[in-house]
C-alpha cells in the first residue's frame, strides 16, 4: 500500500497531534533508523500502549518488538531524575555553574582545542544543531564528534566521493519495487526489522524478486535469501571489484549513463581488473563457491532494477569507505541509480544518524552539508551564526579525541546520549582516559551507565515521549518525535541543557531559544543559504541537504509535522522521494564519480591460535541495554552474553555447547556462553555488542576490539578483532534469583531482569570456603534461610525469606553445567510461601502442571521454544499455522525467521525430505 502525500496531509491535519489531553498521540520510534511512526495511548501521564501509525510512510502501521515494547521500558528503575555532582544529587544551578566555570577556565587557560563534545545519533536534530553551533561557532573548536563515527562515517565519505554530497538517493519503496535486493553486511531481520518485513512482503507478492545476503554468518536475514554468500570477513571490496569486471566482460554496462553522467569509469575498471581479473579469482579472495558467485554476478548483470543495502558489515572496517565505493561503482556502471527500484542504499542505524549528518555533527563537517575544505563555506556559516570564534579546520575524530583525552591534551569532555565506555573500541582505554580527565560531563536519561559512573557531573535528560524535536530516517524522511509527557523529576531537554550552559559561558544572545521550533527554523534557513547556482532558467542546488522550504514553519505546523523527505525547498515544497532522477550530481561537473579501488583485507590478521571476533546486534536489545535491558520481556529471547562458534572450532578449543568460554585480547576478557552453531565460519566467532558492566561482570566486547580505523573516515574495525579463546573451566555454576538487585560475589555473573526481580547466572573458577557465609554476606537483610545440600557436595541450594515472602534463591552445582532454571521459580519471588512451597522452591522444581517453556522465541506473546517445537513436531509446519495455533509471530513478526528455522529443524516433513 502506498499512502499518497495529499491523503496523508488530510488525515494528519484532522488529527489533533498536539493535544496533550488526547488519548492517542502520534510520534516516532526512538530506536532504529527505520524511523517508524508510532501511535501512543496516554492515560494519566503514562504511555499505556503503542501501535504502529498506519499513515506513516516508513512503517505503514507495523512495529517491531522493540517499537511495540516502548511503553514497557517507560518506568525505568534506573531513571536519572536530578543532576549529579561528584556522585551526589544536586540542583541545576549548582551543576551548571560548576560545569560552566570549570569549562570556561580550561578554555581560557589552554585554548579551545583543550575541550571536546562527544555526541550521538540518538539526539534530536535540534539538540545536535545547538551543540554543534556552540562548539564550532562560539567555543571555537571542531572537537565535536559523535557515535556516528562508529556507524556511518564510511558511508558519508563514500557518498561524498561518488555524489559530491552525503546523500542517500533511494527510499523504502525502492526496496519493494526492485527485482533484486542485495543485503551486504546487514542483518536486516534483527537490525532494521520493518524494512526486512517490507522486503518479505514484496517478495511474497512477487516471488520473482530475488534476495541475496552477503555476510560471513548465516543470520536470521538469510531466511528469505535466494543466495547467501558467506564470504571471508572483510572481502566485500574484492567481491564488488570482481562484479565490476564481470559487468564489463558480460556486456552489462549502461554506456549511456557512463558517458553522459559519470567520470572515471575506465580507471576504476582497470584498477578493479588488475586486482580481480576473473570470477575464479574473486571466489578465491572471498572464499565462496565460484558457482554461487557467478550466479549472483549474473543476477546483478541481468536485473535492471537492483538495490544494494549496506550496513555495518561494510562500514565498520579499516577500508569501509572504499568498500562503499566499490558498491556504488557497480550501481553507476549499470545506471542503477535515481530510478524506481534501483539504488545503492546505505541504511542508517540510529534514529537520527541522518539528522546528525545534516547539522554537521561530525568533527570534519560543517553545518548543513558544508565543509571545512572550503573557506567560503566556513565564512558562510560564521556569518549566519554571527559566530565570534568560528572554527577554521576539522577537529579530532572519536578515536583520536579519546586518545587526546588520555594524553591530557583534551581536559574537558561533554558526552551526550552515548555510552563510549561500552561502545568505543579499546573500551578499557576509554575508561582510563575518562578517569584521568579533569572535567567529564555526561547527559543521559539513565543513572549510573558505565560512562556516567566516571562523570564529574551528570545532567538528567528527558527522553522519548518527553522530548520534542525532529529525527531523519534512512530514507531522508524527517519526522517529529513528539514530547507529550511532562519531564520527570528535574530532567530537562538536551537542547535546553546545552543552551543554558552556553549562556553561562557567555553566549546569551545566540542561545536564547525557548522552543525547538526556533532551532529548527534556524537550521532550515541555514540549509538554504547560497544553495543554488543558476543554470539557464533553472537553479541547480550545490548541496544536497536543503530544507529551506520549512524555514518559516509555524509552531503549530511543526507540532503537527507530517513526515517529509528532504530536499524541501521552493522547487520541491512537498519534499523529494528520490534523488538523481535527472542524473545530476552534487560534484562540480554535475557528474557522478567512479572511485578506483584497490581492495584491502582487514588490517590485523589472526595468529594461528586466534579466532576472528565479529560483533553486532541481537534482535531484542538496543546497544548498551540502558532501556531495553530493563524489560524482562526483551530478555526472554537472549538473556546472556554468548559466543557463536563453529562445531569444528568448539572441538579444537575444547568447548562444549552452553559452557562458558573466555575471549582475550590485550589483557581484556569477554566471558560468554558458548553457542555451537554451523551458522559461523571456521575460525570466526560472533559476540553481541550489548552487554556491559551493569549487566555482566566481564562481557564488554569492545574492551577486546582494537582501535584500528579507516584512514579516510576514522571508523573503527569493529567486525574483525583477532582474539584468543579458551574454556572458562568453572569450578561451580548456578544462579541467584532475587527480589532486589545485588552484585554477586562471583567472577562470572550476568544480570537478567525478570518479572518480579532479578536473576543472576553465576560461575567461578574458585569455590568459596563456606557457601552459607558467601550468600548471607550478599544479603544481610535476609535472616530466615532454608538450605539443602548433598553429602558429596555436588549441589547446594539455599532459599531466603523476608517476613515469609520469598526474597532470594541460590542454586549452584559443581562444574560447568548450569542447574536447570524455570520461570515458575522466578515467579515466586515476593510471594508468601507456606511450608510446602518453601520445599518446592528449595527443590527448584516447577510447581505441579507448570512446564518450563525454554527460551522465549516470540517476545510479543512470550511463546517459548518448547511449545513451538512441540507444535511443529505435531504437524504445524508453517509460520502461519503456528501463528494460528500459538499466536507466535502474529504481532510484530520479528521472530518469524527463527520460527522458520525451527520448522526446518523439527518438522517431520522436513526431516523426511532430508532423509
Ligand atoms: N535490535 C537492534 N537493532 C538495531 C540496533 C540495536 O542495537 N539493536 N542498532 C541500530 C544501529 S545504531 C545500527 S548501526 C544498525 C546496524 O545494523 P547491522 O549493520 O545490520 O547490524 P550488525 O549486527 O552490527 O552487523 C551486520 C552484519 O555484518 C556482518 N559482517 C561482519 N563482517 C562482515 C564483512 O566483512 N562483510 C560483510 N558483508 N558482512 C560482515 C555481521 O556478521 C552482521 O551480521 O542496527 C540498528 N538497529
Ligand atoms: N563491538 C561493537 N561496538 C560497536 C558497534 C558494533 O557493531 N560492534 N556499533 C557501533 C555503533 S554503529 C553505534 S551507533 C554505537 C552505539 O553506542 P552508544 O551510543 O554508546 O549506545 P547506547 O546504548 O545507544 O547509548 C545511548 C545513551 O544515551 C542515553 N539516552 C537515551 N535517550 C537519551 C536522550 O534523549 N538524551 C540523552 N542525553 N541521553 C539519552 C541512553 O540511556 C544511553 O546511555 O556503538 C558502536 N559500537
Ligand atoms: S523497526 Fe526500528 S523504528 Fe521501527 S519499530 Fe522497530 S526499532 Fe522502532
Ligand atoms: Mo550505529
mmCIF file of N, CA and C in Angstrom, residues 689-778:
data_model
loop_
_atom_site.group_PDB
_atom_site.id
_atom_site.type_symbol
_atom_site.label_atom_id
_atom_site.label_comp_id
_atom_site.label_asym_id
_atom_site.label_seq_id
_atom_site.Cartn_x
_atom_site.Cartn_y
_atom_site.Cartn_z
ATOM 1 N N UNK A 689 27.307 -6.974 20.951
ATOM 2 C CA UNK A 689 27.962 -5.738 21.407
ATOM 3 C C UNK A 689 27.306 -5.164 22.663
ATOM 4 N N UNK A 690 26.212 -5.785 23.123
ATOM 5 C CA UNK A 690 25.320 -5.094 24.054
ATOM 6 C C UNK A 690 25.736 -5.121 25.522
ATOM 7 N N UNK A 691 26.282 -6.269 25.993
ATOM 8 C CA UNK A 691 26.449 -6.415 27.443
ATOM 9 C C UNK A 691 27.521 -5.461 27.973
ATOM 10 N N UNK A 692 27.363 -5.057 29.205
ATOM 11 C CA UNK A 692 28.228 -4.036 29.793
ATOM 12 C C UNK A 692 28.292 -4.285 31.287
ATOM 13 N N UNK A 693 28.996 -3.433 32.006
ATOM 14 C CA UNK A 693 29.268 -3.722 33.418
ATOM 15 C C UNK A 693 28.032 -3.601 34.306
ATOM 16 N N UNK A 694 26.948 -3.055 33.796
ATOM 17 C CA UNK A 694 25.712 -3.053 34.578
ATOM 18 C C UNK A 694 24.938 -4.354 34.415
ATOM 19 N N UNK A 695 25.293 -5.137 33.432
ATOM 20 C CA UNK A 695 24.554 -6.372 33.169
ATOM 21 C C UNK A 695 25.415 -7.625 33.258
ATOM 22 N N UNK A 696 26.733 -7.472 33.340
ATOM 23 C CA UNK A 696 27.597 -8.654 33.409
ATOM 24 C C UNK A 696 28.941 -8.270 33.995
ATOM 25 N N UNK A 697 29.652 -9.286 34.518
ATOM 26 C CA UNK A 697 30.934 -8.976 35.165
ATOM 27 C C UNK A 697 32.009 -8.639 34.147
ATOM 28 N N UNK A 698 32.095 -9.364 33.041
ATOM 29 C CA UNK A 698 33.185 -9.150 32.074
ATOM 30 C C UNK A 698 32.709 -9.476 30.672
ATOM 31 N N UNK A 699 31.790 -8.702 30.152
ATOM 32 C CA UNK A 699 31.282 -9.023 28.814
ATOM 33 C C UNK A 699 31.130 -7.779 27.940
ATOM 34 N N UNK A 700 32.066 -6.841 28.120
ATOM 35 C CA UNK A 700 32.084 -5.700 27.193
ATOM 36 C C UNK A 700 32.966 -6.092 26.009
ATOM 37 N N UNK A 701 32.336 -6.421 24.898
ATOM 38 C CA UNK A 701 33.091 -6.886 23.731
ATOM 39 C C UNK A 701 34.118 -5.851 23.291
ATOM 40 N N UNK A 702 33.770 -4.572 23.433
ATOM 41 C CA UNK A 702 34.662 -3.544 22.898
ATOM 42 C C UNK A 702 35.960 -3.399 23.670
ATOM 43 N N UNK A 703 36.029 -3.994 24.860
ATOM 44 C CA UNK A 703 37.318 -3.974 25.554
ATOM 45 C C UNK A 703 38.351 -4.754 24.734
ATOM 46 N N UNK A 704 37.864 -5.674 23.878
ATOM 47 C CA UNK A 704 38.765 -6.512 23.076
ATOM 48 C C UNK A 704 38.990 -5.979 21.665
ATOM 49 N N UNK A 705 38.166 -5.019 21.257
ATOM 50 C CA UNK A 705 38.269 -4.524 19.875
ATOM 51 C C UNK A 705 39.449 -3.559 19.776
ATOM 52 N N UNK A 706 40.276 -3.754 18.754
ATOM 53 C CA UNK A 706 41.429 -2.866 18.582
ATOM 54 C C UNK A 706 40.987 -1.529 17.996
ATOM 55 N N UNK A 707 41.691 -0.471 18.381
ATOM 56 C CA UNK A 707 41.316 0.860 17.880
ATOM 57 C C UNK A 707 41.946 1.102 16.508
ATOM 58 N N UNK A 708 41.608 0.214 15.580
ATOM 59 C CA UNK A 708 42.112 0.366 14.202
ATOM 60 C C UNK A 708 41.019 1.063 13.398
ATOM 61 N N UNK A 709 41.391 2.098 12.643
ATOM 62 C CA UNK A 709 40.342 2.853 11.937
ATOM 63 C C UNK A 709 40.650 2.991 10.455
ATOM 64 N N UNK A 710 39.637 3.344 9.726
ATOM 65 C CA UNK A 710 39.767 3.654 8.298
ATOM 66 C C UNK A 710 40.473 5.012 8.180
ATOM 67 N N UNK A 711 41.559 5.080 7.415
ATOM 68 C CA UNK A 711 42.305 6.342 7.348
ATOM 69 C C UNK A 711 41.488 7.487 6.735
ATOM 70 N N UNK A 712 40.496 7.155 5.923
ATOM 71 C CA UNK A 712 39.743 8.225 5.255
ATOM 72 C C UNK A 712 38.628 8.783 6.130
ATOM 73 N N UNK A 713 38.086 7.961 7.029
ATOM 74 C CA UNK A 713 36.912 8.440 7.760
ATOM 75 C C UNK A 713 37.001 8.209 9.257
ATOM 76 N N UNK A 714 37.998 7.477 9.720
ATOM 77 C CA UNK A 714 38.139 7.275 11.166
ATOM 78 C C UNK A 714 37.178 6.272 11.768
ATOM 79 N N UNK A 715 36.488 5.486 10.950
ATOM 80 C CA UNK A 715 35.561 4.492 11.524
ATOM 81 C C UNK A 715 36.326 3.234 11.957
ATOM 82 N N UNK A 716 36.028 2.731 13.155
ATOM 83 C CA UNK A 716 36.758 1.570 13.665
ATOM 84 C C UNK A 716 36.378 0.242 13.001
ATOM 85 N N UNK A 717 37.340 -0.682 13.073
ATOM 86 C CA UNK A 717 37.151 -2.024 12.506
ATOM 87 C C UNK A 717 36.504 -2.931 13.557
ATOM 88 N N UNK A 718 35.236 -2.689 13.852
ATOM 89 C CA UNK A 718 34.555 -3.429 14.926
ATOM 90 C C UNK A 718 34.276 -4.894 14.590
ATOM 91 N N UNK A 719 34.322 -5.243 13.308
ATOM 92 C CA UNK A 719 33.858 -6.575 12.930
ATOM 93 C C UNK A 719 35.004 -7.574 12.821
ATOM 94 N N UNK A 720 36.199 -7.166 13.193
ATOM 95 C CA UNK A 720 37.331 -8.047 12.908
ATOM 96 C C UNK A 720 38.431 -7.864 13.940
ATOM 97 N N UNK A 721 38.316 -8.568 15.083
ATOM 98 C CA UNK A 721 39.352 -8.482 16.105
ATOM 99 C C UNK A 721 39.910 -9.864 16.381
ATOM 100 N N UNK A 722 41.185 -10.088 16.095
ATOM 101 C CA UNK A 722 41.778 -11.378 16.448
ATOM 102 C C UNK A 722 41.838 -11.520 17.965
ATOM 103 N N UNK A 723 41.330 -12.630 18.473
ATOM 104 C CA UNK A 723 41.304 -12.841 19.931
ATOM 105 C C UNK A 723 41.650 -14.304 20.240
ATOM 106 N N UNK A 724 42.080 -14.540 21.464
ATOM 107 C CA UNK A 724 42.287 -15.917 21.907
ATOM 108 C C UNK A 724 41.014 -16.437 22.542
ATOM 109 N N UNK A 725 40.798 -17.743 22.419
ATOM 110 C CA UNK A 725 39.592 -18.314 23.023
ATOM 111 C C UNK A 725 39.964 -19.547 23.847
ATOM 112 N N UNK A 726 39.421 -19.625 25.034
ATOM 113 C CA UNK A 726 39.714 -20.754 25.932
ATOM 114 C C UNK A 726 38.485 -21.124 26.745
ATOM 115 N N UNK A 727 38.438 -22.375 27.212
ATOM 116 C CA UNK A 727 37.344 -22.738 28.127
ATOM 117 C C UNK A 727 37.508 -21.954 29.430
ATOM 118 N N UNK A 728 36.403 -21.706 30.082
ATOM 119 C CA UNK A 728 36.464 -20.955 31.335
ATOM 120 C C UNK A 728 36.798 -21.850 32.527
ATOM 121 N N UNK A 729 36.469 -23.125 32.407
ATOM 122 C CA UNK A 729 36.750 -24.080 33.499
ATOM 123 C C UNK A 729 36.145 -23.671 34.834
ATOM 124 N N UNK A 730 34.864 -23.509 34.855
ATOM 125 C CA UNK A 730 34.199 -23.133 36.100
ATOM 126 C C UNK A 730 34.295 -24.275 37.111
ATOM 127 N N UNK A 731 34.565 -23.935 38.357
ATOM 128 C CA UNK A 731 34.519 -24.925 39.437
ATOM 129 C C UNK A 731 33.077 -25.145 39.861
ATOM 130 N N UNK A 732 32.289 -24.114 39.717
ATOM 131 C CA UNK A 732 30.874 -24.229 40.059
ATOM 132 C C UNK A 732 30.080 -23.249 39.200
ATOM 133 N N UNK A 733 28.809 -23.542 39.019
ATOM 134 C CA UNK A 733 27.928 -22.706 38.209
ATOM 135 C C UNK A 733 26.567 -22.677 38.878
ATOM 136 N N UNK A 734 25.816 -21.638 38.635
ATOM 137 C CA UNK A 734 24.492 -21.606 39.243
ATOM 138 C C UNK A 734 23.752 -20.325 38.977
ATOM 139 N N UNK A 735 22.765 -20.072 39.818
ATOM 140 C CA UNK A 735 22.035 -18.817 39.668
ATOM 141 C C UNK A 735 21.523 -18.329 41.011
ATOM 142 N N UNK A 736 21.313 -17.035 41.060
ATOM 143 C CA UNK A 736 20.629 -16.410 42.190
ATOM 144 C C UNK A 736 19.390 -15.765 41.607
ATOM 145 N N UNK A 737 18.241 -15.972 42.250
ATOM 146 C CA UNK A 737 17.067 -15.174 41.889
ATOM 147 C C UNK A 737 16.784 -14.300 43.101
ATOM 148 N N UNK A 738 16.554 -13.026 42.866
ATOM 149 C CA UNK A 738 16.427 -12.121 43.997
ATOM 150 C C UNK A 738 15.420 -11.020 43.683
ATOM 151 N N UNK A 739 14.704 -10.635 44.715
ATOM 152 C CA UNK A 739 13.761 -9.533 44.545
ATOM 153 C C UNK A 739 14.490 -8.235 44.259
ATOM 154 N N UNK A 740 15.625 -8.058 44.947
ATOM 155 C CA UNK A 740 16.356 -6.802 44.823
ATOM 156 C C UNK A 740 17.658 -7.024 44.069
ATOM 157 N N UNK A 741 18.152 -5.961 43.400
ATOM 158 C CA UNK A 741 19.413 -6.141 42.681
ATOM 159 C C UNK A 741 20.586 -6.317 43.640
ATOM 160 N N UNK A 742 21.609 -7.039 43.192
ATOM 161 C CA UNK A 742 22.794 -7.292 44.011
ATOM 162 C C UNK A 742 23.963 -7.411 43.023
ATOM 163 N N UNK A 743 25.178 -7.194 43.471
ATOM 164 C CA UNK A 743 26.311 -7.511 42.596
ATOM 165 C C UNK A 743 26.912 -8.802 43.127
ATOM 166 N N UNK A 744 26.662 -9.926 42.456
ATOM 167 C CA UNK A 744 27.087 -11.211 43.014
ATOM 168 C C UNK A 744 28.599 -11.272 43.178
ATOM 169 N N UNK A 745 29.003 -11.917 44.240
ATOM 170 C CA UNK A 745 30.413 -12.079 44.512
ATOM 171 C C UNK A 745 30.922 -13.312 43.756
ATOM 172 N N UNK A 746 30.965 -13.173 42.431
ATOM 173 C CA UNK A 746 31.398 -14.282 41.586
ATOM 174 C C UNK A 746 32.146 -13.692 40.401
ATOM 175 N N UNK A 747 33.109 -14.417 39.916
ATOM 176 C CA UNK A 747 33.914 -13.913 38.804
ATOM 177 C C UNK A 747 33.037 -13.724 37.567
ATOM 178 N N UNK A 748 32.126 -14.653 37.364
ATOM 179 C CA UNK A 748 31.199 -14.531 36.236
ATOM 180 C C UNK A 748 29.801 -14.314 36.770
ATOM 181 N N UNK A 749 29.195 -13.204 36.399
ATOM 182 C CA UNK A 749 27.771 -13.035 36.688
ATOM 183 C C UNK A 749 27.123 -12.268 35.548
ATOM 184 N N UNK A 750 25.858 -12.585 35.332
ATOM 185 C CA UNK A 750 25.061 -11.886 34.340
ATOM 186 C C UNK A 750 23.737 -11.550 34.979
ATOM 187 N N UNK A 751 23.343 -10.301 34.869
ATOM 188 C CA UNK A 751 22.074 -9.884 35.478
ATOM 189 C C UNK A 751 20.952 -9.986 34.455
ATOM 190 N N UNK A 752 19.860 -10.596 34.848
ATOM 191 C CA UNK A 752 18.723 -10.783 33.947
ATOM 192 C C UNK A 752 17.461 -10.300 34.657
ATOM 193 N N UNK A 753 16.978 -9.107 34.351
ATOM 194 C CA UNK A 753 15.722 -8.692 34.979
ATOM 195 C C UNK A 753 14.598 -9.670 34.623
ATOM 196 N N UNK A 754 13.862 -10.112 35.635
ATOM 197 C CA UNK A 754 12.697 -10.971 35.389
ATOM 198 C C UNK A 754 11.472 -10.226 35.926
ATOM 199 N N UNK A 755 10.307 -10.781 35.719
ATOM 200 C CA UNK A 755 9.093 -10.032 36.051
ATOM 201 C C UNK A 755 9.078 -9.510 37.488
ATOM 202 N N UNK A 756 9.543 -10.334 38.410
ATOM 203 C CA UNK A 756 9.390 -9.950 39.819
ATOM 204 C C UNK A 756 10.707 -9.662 40.518
ATOM 205 N N UNK A 757 11.742 -9.432 39.758
ATOM 206 C CA UNK A 757 13.034 -9.140 40.370
ATOM 207 C C UNK A 757 14.158 -9.362 39.384
ATOM 208 N N UNK A 758 15.171 -10.078 39.850
ATOM 209 C CA UNK A 758 16.363 -10.266 39.028
ATOM 210 C C UNK A 758 16.836 -11.699 39.145
ATOM 211 N N UNK A 759 17.408 -12.153 38.036
ATOM 212 C CA UNK A 759 18.058 -13.452 38.084
ATOM 213 C C UNK A 759 19.523 -13.216 37.703
ATOM 214 N N UNK A 760 20.421 -13.882 38.379
ATOM 215 C CA UNK A 760 21.847 -13.762 38.062
ATOM 216 C C UNK A 760 22.378 -15.134 37.758
ATOM 217 N N UNK A 761 22.938 -15.294 36.567
ATOM 218 C CA UNK A 761 23.641 -16.549 36.313
ATOM 219 C C UNK A 761 25.077 -16.326 36.783
ATOM 220 N N UNK A 762 25.606 -17.256 37.551
ATOM 221 C CA UNK A 762 26.903 -17.032 38.177
ATOM 222 C C UNK A 762 27.812 -18.248 37.994
ATOM 223 N N UNK A 763 29.104 -18.013 38.026
ATOM 224 C CA UNK A 763 30.087 -19.106 37.976
ATOM 225 C C UNK A 763 31.421 -18.555 38.436
ATOM 226 N N UNK A 764 32.313 -19.469 38.826
ATOM 227 C CA UNK A 764 33.641 -19.019 39.243
ATOM 228 C C UNK A 764 34.623 -20.165 39.097
ATOM 229 N N UNK A 765 35.891 -19.802 39.052
ATOM 230 C CA UNK A 765 36.933 -20.831 38.968
ATOM 231 C C UNK A 765 37.458 -21.168 40.363
ATOM 232 N N UNK A 766 36.984 -20.438 41.357
ATOM 233 C CA UNK A 766 37.394 -20.714 42.741
ATOM 234 C C UNK A 766 36.129 -20.948 43.559
ATOM 235 N N UNK A 767 36.146 -21.961 44.436
ATOM 236 C CA UNK A 767 34.960 -22.263 45.248
ATOM 237 C C UNK A 767 35.065 -21.576 46.609
ATOM 238 N N UNK A 768 34.014 -20.886 47.018
ATOM 239 C CA UNK A 768 34.052 -20.262 48.342
ATOM 240 C C UNK A 768 34.215 -21.315 49.438
ATOM 241 N N UNK A 769 34.866 -20.943 50.523
ATOM 242 C CA UNK A 769 35.101 -21.946 51.564
ATOM 243 C C UNK A 769 33.801 -22.263 52.301
ATOM 244 N N UNK A 770 32.912 -21.290 52.386
ATOM 245 C CA UNK A 770 31.658 -21.542 53.093
ATOM 246 C C UNK A 770 30.505 -20.898 52.317
ATOM 247 N N UNK A 771 29.724 -21.761 51.709
ATOM 248 C CA UNK A 771 28.645 -21.263 50.846
ATOM 249 C C UNK A 771 27.655 -20.411 51.618
ATOM 250 N N UNK A 772 27.357 -20.861 52.788
ATOM 251 C CA UNK A 772 26.337 -20.179 53.552
ATOM 252 C C UNK A 772 26.774 -18.743 53.855
ATOM 253 N N UNK A 773 28.012 -18.610 54.300
ATOM 254 C CA UNK A 773 28.525 -17.264 54.580
ATOM 255 C C UNK A 773 28.591 -16.422 53.319
ATOM 256 N N UNK A 774 29.070 -17.075 52.264
ATOM 257 C CA UNK A 774 29.199 -16.383 50.978
ATOM 258 C C UNK A 774 27.866 -15.722 50.594
ATOM 259 N N UNK A 775 26.795 -16.470 50.812
ATOM 260 C CA UNK A 775 25.486 -15.964 50.411
ATOM 261 C C UNK A 775 24.958 -14.914 51.386
ATOM 262 N N UNK A 776 25.064 -15.192 52.659
ATOM 263 C CA UNK A 776 24.446 -14.275 53.621
ATOM 264 C C UNK A 776 25.161 -12.915 53.638
ATOM 265 N N UNK A 777 26.453 -12.898 53.325
ATOM 266 C CA UNK A 777 27.159 -11.610 53.215
ATOM 267 C C UNK A 777 26.533 -10.719 52.152
ATOM 268 N N UNK A 778 26.035 -11.348 51.098
ATOM 269 C CA UNK A 778 25.480 -10.557 49.999
ATOM 270 C C UNK A 778 24.027 -10.138 50.258
#
